[in-house]
Amino acid sequence: MNSILKSLKTLTAAMVLGTVPLSAYAEDWKFAIEEIPGSIMDAYAQEFKKRIETKTDGDVTITIYPMGTLGTPTDTVEQATDGLIQFTNVSIGNLGTIVPESQIFLLPYLFPSDAKAVSNILSNSETIYSDLNEDFRKRGLEVLTMYSEGPQVWTTNKEIRNPDDFSNFKMRVMVSPILLETYKNMGASPTPLPFGEVFGALQLGAVDGQVNPVPTIEEMKFYEVTDYLIWAGEQELVTTVVAGTDWFDTLSPDRQKLVRETMAGMSGFIDGVVSDFNQKRLDTIKSNKPEINLVVLSEEERNVFRARSEATASAYVDSAGSRGEELLKTLKTEIASTHQ
């Protein structure tokens, strides 16, 4: 049944992709994103498109497929491995069933709170672009870049300041074993739901809260159906742009260099976009809903959740094995040296 469903999804995607007119002379690279037009991912894809098309004098064109156009984020990853599309930008949380080792970036309180330090790690980490990329390549994927969309923020129907407040609280999370473990350890009842169903679930009370960066909360109007925005400092929303190895490995060295250098040169651009989006979207939320409650947990309050989260690292090692343990050790060393 699963193989039939996958075949139908692949056929549907192929039909959609086949409707794009191609120039007789241009290569058309297809770039899927899991967010809507006007989002951070859209800004990234649009800038990449502009730079590539300019550098190649139009010999390469890029078509962008926003949220839902080609199916779920997991579908687009499979399409990249199958060579139907060239790039997809997905949140790490959506890769849990494909590359379990990647869930290291979902571990709570792993990253420092300084945005520049986080950007430096995600842009330059040897652990990511050498060690972890080996695990991606085993699944037919090439890691081209990673960046953060900013700190994760809880939107909830009540104030949450300690694990007891999470009792019988249904927190929507992405379908990731580590996220399920994270919120279970924090005291909540984690509830995986497709992204497109979150607003309705909050509105109807099927879930009591969800977690996303501020720009996503504003774009998807989650603040309209919740009462609190809570900064607990536990995670960054890390996203990655990947390509299928079957396609990427067939590119000429010059084309591979073009892709890598273009994305490497965009770290400053996307950092500025993320900072701008987070501030402006928060201003919009406060303007549209002045009565919204903004809560920033104190360091003492965060330490309680931090202590409860230690078991999540053990769960990651259990799921990713000795390989995960090795990656966690080397990444923590990199983070410590970067944050000195």
Short mmCIF file of C-alpha atoms in Angstrom, two decimals:
data_model
loop_
_atom_site.label_atom_id
_atom_site.label_comp_id
_atom_site.label_asym_id
_atom_site.label_seq_id
_atom_site.Cartn_x
_atom_site.Cartn_y
_atom_site.Cartn_z
CA MET A 1 0.00 0.00 0.00
CA ASN A 2 2.80 2.42 0.92
CA SER A 3 4.61 1.71 -2.36
CA ILE A 4 1.40 2.36 -4.32
CA LEU A 5 0.84 5.64 -2.46
CA LYS A 6 4.42 6.71 -3.09
CA SER A 7 4.05 5.90 -6.79
CA LEU A 8 0.87 7.99 -6.99
CA LYS A 9 2.58 10.92 -5.25
CA THR A 10 5.55 10.65 -7.60
CA LEU A 11 3.24 10.56 -10.62
CA THR A 12 1.32 13.62 -9.38
CA ALA A 13 4.53 15.56 -8.79
CA ALA A 14 5.84 14.58 -12.21
CA MET A 15 2.63 15.85 -13.83
CA VAL A 16 2.92 19.21 -12.01
CA LEU A 17 6.59 19.56 -12.85
CA GLY A 18 5.96 18.57 -16.44
CA THR A 19 3.72 21.60 -16.98
CA VAL A 20 6.66 24.03 -16.70
CA PRO A 21 7.76 25.26 -20.13
CA LEU A 22 11.49 24.88 -20.65
CA SER A 23 13.66 26.97 -22.91
CA ALA A 24 15.37 25.04 -25.65
CA TYR A 25 18.70 26.29 -24.35
CA ALA A 26 18.30 26.80 -20.58
CA GLU A 27 18.61 24.31 -17.78
CA ASP A 28 15.62 24.60 -15.45
CA TRP A 29 16.38 23.83 -11.82
CA LYS A 30 13.38 23.17 -9.62
CA PHE A 31 13.49 24.44 -6.02
CA ALA A 32 10.81 23.37 -3.51
CA ILE A 33 10.23 25.12 -0.18
CA GLU A 34 7.99 24.07 2.70
CA GLU A 35 6.72 27.61 3.38
CA ILE A 36 4.38 30.06 1.68
CA PRO A 37 5.33 32.88 -0.72
CA GLY A 38 6.65 35.86 1.24
CA SER A 39 8.27 33.64 3.88
CA ILE A 40 11.93 33.36 4.91
CA MET A 41 12.40 30.27 2.76
CA ASP A 42 10.81 32.07 -0.17
CA ALA A 43 13.20 35.01 0.31
CA TYR A 44 16.12 32.56 0.28
CA ALA A 45 14.93 30.74 -2.83
CA GLN A 46 14.17 33.99 -4.69
CA GLU A 47 17.62 35.38 -3.92
CA PHE A 48 19.30 32.13 -4.98
CA LYS A 49 17.27 32.21 -8.20
CA LYS A 50 18.33 35.80 -8.91
CA ARG A 51 22.01 35.12 -8.27
CA ILE A 52 22.18 31.90 -10.30
CA GLU A 53 20.29 33.31 -13.27
CA THR A 54 22.50 36.42 -13.24
CA LYS A 55 25.75 34.46 -12.95
CA THR A 56 24.78 32.14 -15.82
CA ASP A 57 23.32 34.89 -18.03
CA GLY A 58 20.06 32.97 -18.07
CA ASP A 59 21.58 29.65 -19.12
CA VAL A 60 20.13 28.28 -15.88
CA THR A 61 16.62 29.21 -14.76
CA ILE A 62 15.07 28.32 -11.42
CA THR A 63 11.40 27.57 -10.77
CA ILE A 64 10.26 27.82 -7.15
CA TYR A 65 7.52 25.59 -5.74
CA PRO A 66 6.06 26.89 -2.45
CA MET A 67 4.32 25.00 0.36
CA GLY A 68 1.97 22.25 -0.77
CA THR A 69 2.63 22.58 -4.50
CA LEU A 70 4.46 19.26 -4.70
CA GLY A 71 3.10 17.60 -1.57
CA THR A 72 4.53 17.45 1.93
CA PRO A 73 8.13 18.39 2.84
CA THR A 74 8.93 14.68 3.04
CA ASP A 75 7.53 14.24 -0.46
CA THR A 76 9.85 16.93 -1.82
CA VAL A 77 12.87 15.26 -0.21
CA GLU A 78 11.91 12.01 -1.93
CA GLN A 79 11.46 13.90 -5.21
CA ALA A 80 14.98 15.29 -4.84
CA THR A 81 16.42 11.82 -4.30
CA ASP A 82 14.45 10.60 -7.34
CA GLY A 83 15.77 13.45 -9.49
CA LEU A 84 12.35 15.02 -10.11
CA ILE A 85 13.51 18.29 -8.54
CA GLN A 86 16.95 19.71 -7.91
CA PHE A 87 16.65 21.42 -4.50
CA THR A 88 14.38 21.42 -1.50
CA ASN A 89 14.55 23.63 1.59
CA VAL A 90 13.08 21.78 4.58
CA SER A 91 13.12 22.06 8.35
CA ILE A 92 15.31 19.51 10.08
CA GLY A 93 12.26 18.26 11.98
CA ASN A 94 10.83 16.93 8.72
CA LEU A 95 13.90 14.76 8.07
CA GLY A 96 13.61 12.56 11.15
CA THR A 97 12.36 9.48 9.33
CA ILE A 98 14.80 9.94 6.43
CA VAL A 99 18.09 10.94 8.08
CA PRO A 100 17.77 10.16 11.82
CA GLU A 101 21.25 11.55 12.51
CA SER A 102 20.06 15.02 11.43
CA GLN A 103 17.77 15.22 14.46
CA ILE A 104 20.77 16.34 16.47
CA PHE A 105 19.69 19.91 15.65
CA LEU A 106 16.40 19.38 17.47
CA LEU A 107 18.06 18.69 20.81
CA PRO A 108 16.89 21.33 23.31
CA TYR A 109 19.39 23.85 24.66
CA LEU A 110 22.12 22.68 22.28
CA PHE A 111 22.86 26.05 20.66
CA PRO A 112 23.99 29.29 22.29
CA SER A 113 21.47 32.13 22.41
CA ASP A 114 23.67 34.41 20.27
CA ALA A 115 22.37 34.55 16.68
CA LYS A 116 25.80 35.25 15.17
CA ALA A 117 27.31 32.22 16.91
CA VAL A 118 24.48 30.02 15.63
CA SER A 119 24.96 31.31 12.08
CA ASN A 120 28.70 30.70 12.25
CA ILE A 121 28.16 27.11 13.35
CA LEU A 122 25.55 26.34 10.70
CA SER A 123 27.60 27.98 7.93
CA ASN A 124 31.04 26.57 8.70
CA SER A 125 30.72 23.40 10.78
CA GLU A 126 33.01 20.56 9.73
CA THR A 127 30.64 18.22 11.55
CA ILE A 128 27.78 19.29 9.27
CA TYR A 129 29.44 19.56 5.87
CA SER A 130 31.76 16.59 6.21
CA ASP A 131 30.65 14.10 8.86
CA LEU A 132 26.87 14.55 8.81
CA ASN A 133 26.82 14.98 5.05
CA GLU A 134 28.10 11.42 4.78
CA ASP A 135 24.89 10.28 6.48
CA PHE A 136 22.80 12.38 4.09
CA ARG A 137 24.64 10.96 1.09
CA LYS A 138 23.82 7.43 2.21
CA ARG A 139 20.18 8.46 1.70
CA GLY A 140 20.82 10.04 -1.70
CA LEU A 141 21.05 13.65 -0.48
CA GLU A 142 23.75 16.34 -0.54
CA VAL A 143 23.73 19.01 2.18
CA LEU A 144 24.35 22.37 0.52
CA THR A 145 23.62 24.76 3.38
CA MET A 146 21.93 25.13 6.74
CA TYR A 147 20.54 28.25 8.39
CA SER A 148 18.29 29.16 11.30
CA GLU A 149 14.98 30.97 10.97
CA GLY A 150 15.32 32.17 14.55
CA PRO A 151 14.37 30.92 18.00
CA GLN A 152 11.40 28.63 18.41
CA VAL A 153 8.49 30.24 20.25
CA TRP A 154 5.55 28.51 21.92
CA THR A 155 2.07 29.79 21.13
CA THR A 156 -0.25 28.50 23.83
CA ASN A 157 -3.71 28.90 25.32
CA LYS A 158 -2.29 29.37 28.82
CA GLU A 159 0.89 30.55 30.52
CA ILE A 160 3.66 27.93 30.67
CA ARG A 161 6.53 28.57 33.09
CA ASN A 162 7.41 25.10 34.41
CA PRO A 163 6.86 21.44 33.49
CA ASP A 164 3.81 21.19 35.75
CA ASP A 165 2.07 23.78 33.56
CA PHE A 166 2.45 21.34 30.66
CA SER A 167 0.35 18.66 32.39
CA ASN A 168 -2.36 17.37 30.00
CA PHE A 169 -1.23 19.99 27.48
CA LYS A 170 -1.39 18.89 23.84
CA MET A 171 1.57 20.49 22.02
CA ARG A 172 1.61 20.18 18.25
CA VAL A 173 5.00 19.11 16.91
CA MET A 174 6.44 17.98 13.58
CA VAL A 175 6.60 14.25 12.94
CA SER A 176 9.97 13.70 14.57
CA PRO A 177 10.86 11.11 17.23
CA ILE A 178 13.17 13.62 18.93
CA LEU A 179 10.52 16.35 19.10
CA LEU A 180 8.06 13.86 20.53
CA GLU A 181 10.62 12.90 23.16
CA THR A 182 11.53 16.55 23.83
CA TYR A 183 8.03 17.66 24.77
CA LYS A 184 7.22 14.45 26.59
CA ASN A 185 10.26 15.05 28.79
CA MET A 186 9.18 18.66 29.32
CA GLY A 187 5.86 17.43 30.68
CA ALA A 188 3.56 17.99 27.68
CA SER A 189 1.58 15.59 25.51
CA PRO A 190 3.28 15.97 22.09
CA THR A 191 0.83 15.71 19.20
CA PRO A 192 2.19 15.38 15.65
CA LEU A 193 0.07 17.06 12.98
CA PRO A 194 0.64 18.11 9.36
CA PHE A 195 1.55 21.79 9.13
CA GLY A 196 -1.54 22.69 7.13
CA GLU A 197 -3.84 21.40 9.89
CA VAL A 198 -2.32 23.36 12.78
CA PHE A 199 -4.48 26.51 12.63
CA GLY A 200 -7.71 24.52 12.58
CA ALA A 201 -6.52 22.27 15.40
CA LEU A 202 -5.69 25.29 17.56
CA GLN A 203 -8.98 26.96 16.71
CA LEU A 204 -11.03 23.87 17.58
CA GLY A 205 -9.01 23.01 20.70
CA ALA A 206 -7.69 19.74 19.27
CA VAL A 207 -4.26 20.96 20.40
CA ASP A 208 -3.42 23.52 23.09
CA GLY A 209 -0.28 25.00 21.55
CA GLN A 210 2.38 24.74 18.89
CA VAL A 211 5.99 25.77 18.37
CA ASN A 212 7.50 27.80 15.51
CA PRO A 213 9.56 30.94 14.95
CA VAL A 214 7.77 34.30 15.09
CA PRO A 215 7.64 34.80 11.28
CA THR A 216 5.80 31.51 10.82
CA ILE A 217 3.46 32.30 13.71
CA GLU A 218 2.53 35.58 12.02
CA GLU A 219 2.30 34.20 8.46
CA MET A 220 0.06 31.30 9.47
CA LYS A 221 -1.97 33.45 11.92
CA PHE A 222 -1.40 31.05 14.82
CA TYR A 223 -1.41 33.99 17.22
CA GLU A 224 -5.05 34.66 16.32
CA VAL A 225 -6.14 31.42 18.00
CA THR A 226 -3.77 31.40 21.00
CA ASP A 227 -3.22 33.76 23.93
CA TYR A 228 0.49 33.53 24.74
CA LEU A 229 3.82 33.76 22.94
CA ILE A 230 6.50 32.18 25.12
CA TRP A 231 10.26 32.31 24.60
CA ALA A 232 11.78 29.32 26.42
CA GLY A 233 15.11 29.40 24.57
CA GLU A 234 15.15 25.69 23.93
CA GLN A 235 15.63 25.48 20.16
CA GLU A 236 16.40 27.24 16.91
CA LEU A 237 14.40 26.34 13.81
CA VAL A 238 17.22 24.89 11.71
CA THR A 239 16.52 24.37 8.02
CA THR A 240 18.62 22.82 5.30
CA VAL A 241 18.81 23.01 1.52
CA VAL A 242 19.56 19.62 0.01
CA ALA A 243 19.96 18.26 -3.51
CA GLY A 244 19.66 14.71 -4.76
CA THR A 245 23.09 13.13 -5.18
CA ASP A 246 22.06 11.40 -8.42
CA TRP A 247 21.60 14.85 -9.96
CA PHE A 248 24.26 16.84 -8.12
CA ASP A 249 27.04 14.34 -8.74
CA THR A 250 26.42 14.53 -12.51
CA LEU A 251 26.96 18.30 -12.59
CA SER A 252 30.22 19.56 -14.00
CA PRO A 253 32.79 20.74 -11.44
CA ASP A 254 32.06 24.33 -12.52
CA ARG A 255 28.31 23.91 -11.94
CA GLN A 256 28.89 22.31 -8.52
CA LYS A 257 31.21 25.17 -7.61
CA LEU A 258 28.60 27.67 -8.78
CA VAL A 259 25.95 26.17 -6.49
CA ARG A 260 28.22 25.85 -3.46
CA GLU A 261 29.78 29.30 -3.76
CA THR A 262 26.43 30.97 -4.34
CA MET A 263 24.90 29.40 -1.24
CA ALA A 264 28.02 30.05 0.83
CA GLY A 265 27.82 33.69 -0.17
CA MET A 266 24.22 33.98 0.99
CA SER A 267 24.74 33.47 4.73
CA GLY A 268 24.93 37.20 5.44
CA PHE A 269 21.88 37.82 3.27
CA ILE A 270 19.69 35.24 5.01
CA ASP A 271 20.86 36.31 8.48
CA GLY A 272 19.65 39.82 7.69
CA VAL A 273 16.35 38.52 6.36
CA VAL A 274 15.79 36.38 9.46
CA SER A 275 16.54 39.26 11.84
CA ASP A 276 14.30 41.63 9.91
CA PHE A 277 11.44 39.13 9.60
CA ASN A 278 11.50 38.22 13.29
CA GLN A 279 11.31 41.84 14.43
CA LYS A 280 8.77 43.07 11.88
CA ARG A 281 6.48 40.06 12.25
CA LEU A 282 6.49 40.42 16.03
CA ASP A 283 5.54 44.08 15.60
CA THR A 284 2.70 42.98 13.33
CA ILE A 285 1.44 40.46 15.88
CA LYS A 286 1.47 43.06 18.66
CA SER A 287 -0.30 45.57 16.43
CA ASN A 288 -2.97 43.12 15.27
CA LYS A 289 -3.55 41.63 18.72
CA PRO A 290 -2.51 44.10 21.45
CA GLU A 291 -3.84 41.80 24.17
CA ILE A 292 -1.42 38.98 23.26
CA ASN A 293 0.71 37.94 26.25
CA LEU A 294 4.48 37.92 25.64
CA VAL A 295 6.44 35.78 28.11
CA VAL A 296 10.23 35.36 28.24
CA LEU A 297 11.29 32.64 30.66
CA SER A 298 13.99 33.58 33.14
CA GLU A 299 17.27 31.67 33.18
CA GLU A 300 16.13 29.95 36.36
CA GLU A 301 12.91 28.82 34.69
CA ARG A 302 14.81 27.66 31.62
CA ASN A 303 17.18 25.64 33.78
CA VAL A 304 14.26 23.54 35.00
CA PHE A 305 13.33 22.64 31.42
CA ARG A 306 17.02 22.22 30.57
CA ALA A 307 17.40 19.61 33.31
CA ARG A 308 14.30 17.77 32.10
CA SER A 309 15.74 17.76 28.57
CA GLU A 310 18.87 15.76 29.32
CA ALA A 311 16.96 12.55 28.65
CA THR A 312 16.28 13.74 25.10
CA ALA A 313 19.98 13.58 24.23
CA SER A 314 19.99 9.97 25.41
CA ALA A 315 16.98 9.26 23.19
CA TYR A 316 18.85 10.75 20.22
CA VAL A 317 21.84 8.49 20.84
CA ASP A 318 19.49 5.52 21.21
CA SER A 319 17.92 6.27 17.82
CA ALA A 320 21.09 7.26 15.94
CA GLY A 321 23.41 4.77 17.66
CA SER A 322 27.14 5.16 18.07
CA ARG A 323 27.18 7.35 14.98
CA GLY A 324 24.83 9.80 16.68
CA GLU A 325 26.91 9.76 19.83
CA GLU A 326 30.02 10.60 17.81
CA LEU A 327 28.27 13.45 15.95
CA LEU A 328 26.90 14.90 19.18
CA LYS A 329 30.34 14.90 20.78
CA THR A 330 32.06 16.62 17.85
CA LEU A 331 29.26 19.17 17.37
CA LYS A 332 29.26 20.10 21.06
CA THR A 333 33.03 20.62 20.84
CA GLU A 334 32.58 22.90 17.83
CA ILE A 335 29.83 24.87 19.54
CA ALA A 336 31.92 25.31 22.68
CA SER A 337 34.92 26.58 20.70
CA THR A 338 32.77 28.94 18.60
CA HIS A 339 31.05 30.40 21.65
CA GLN A 340 34.22 31.08 23.66
#
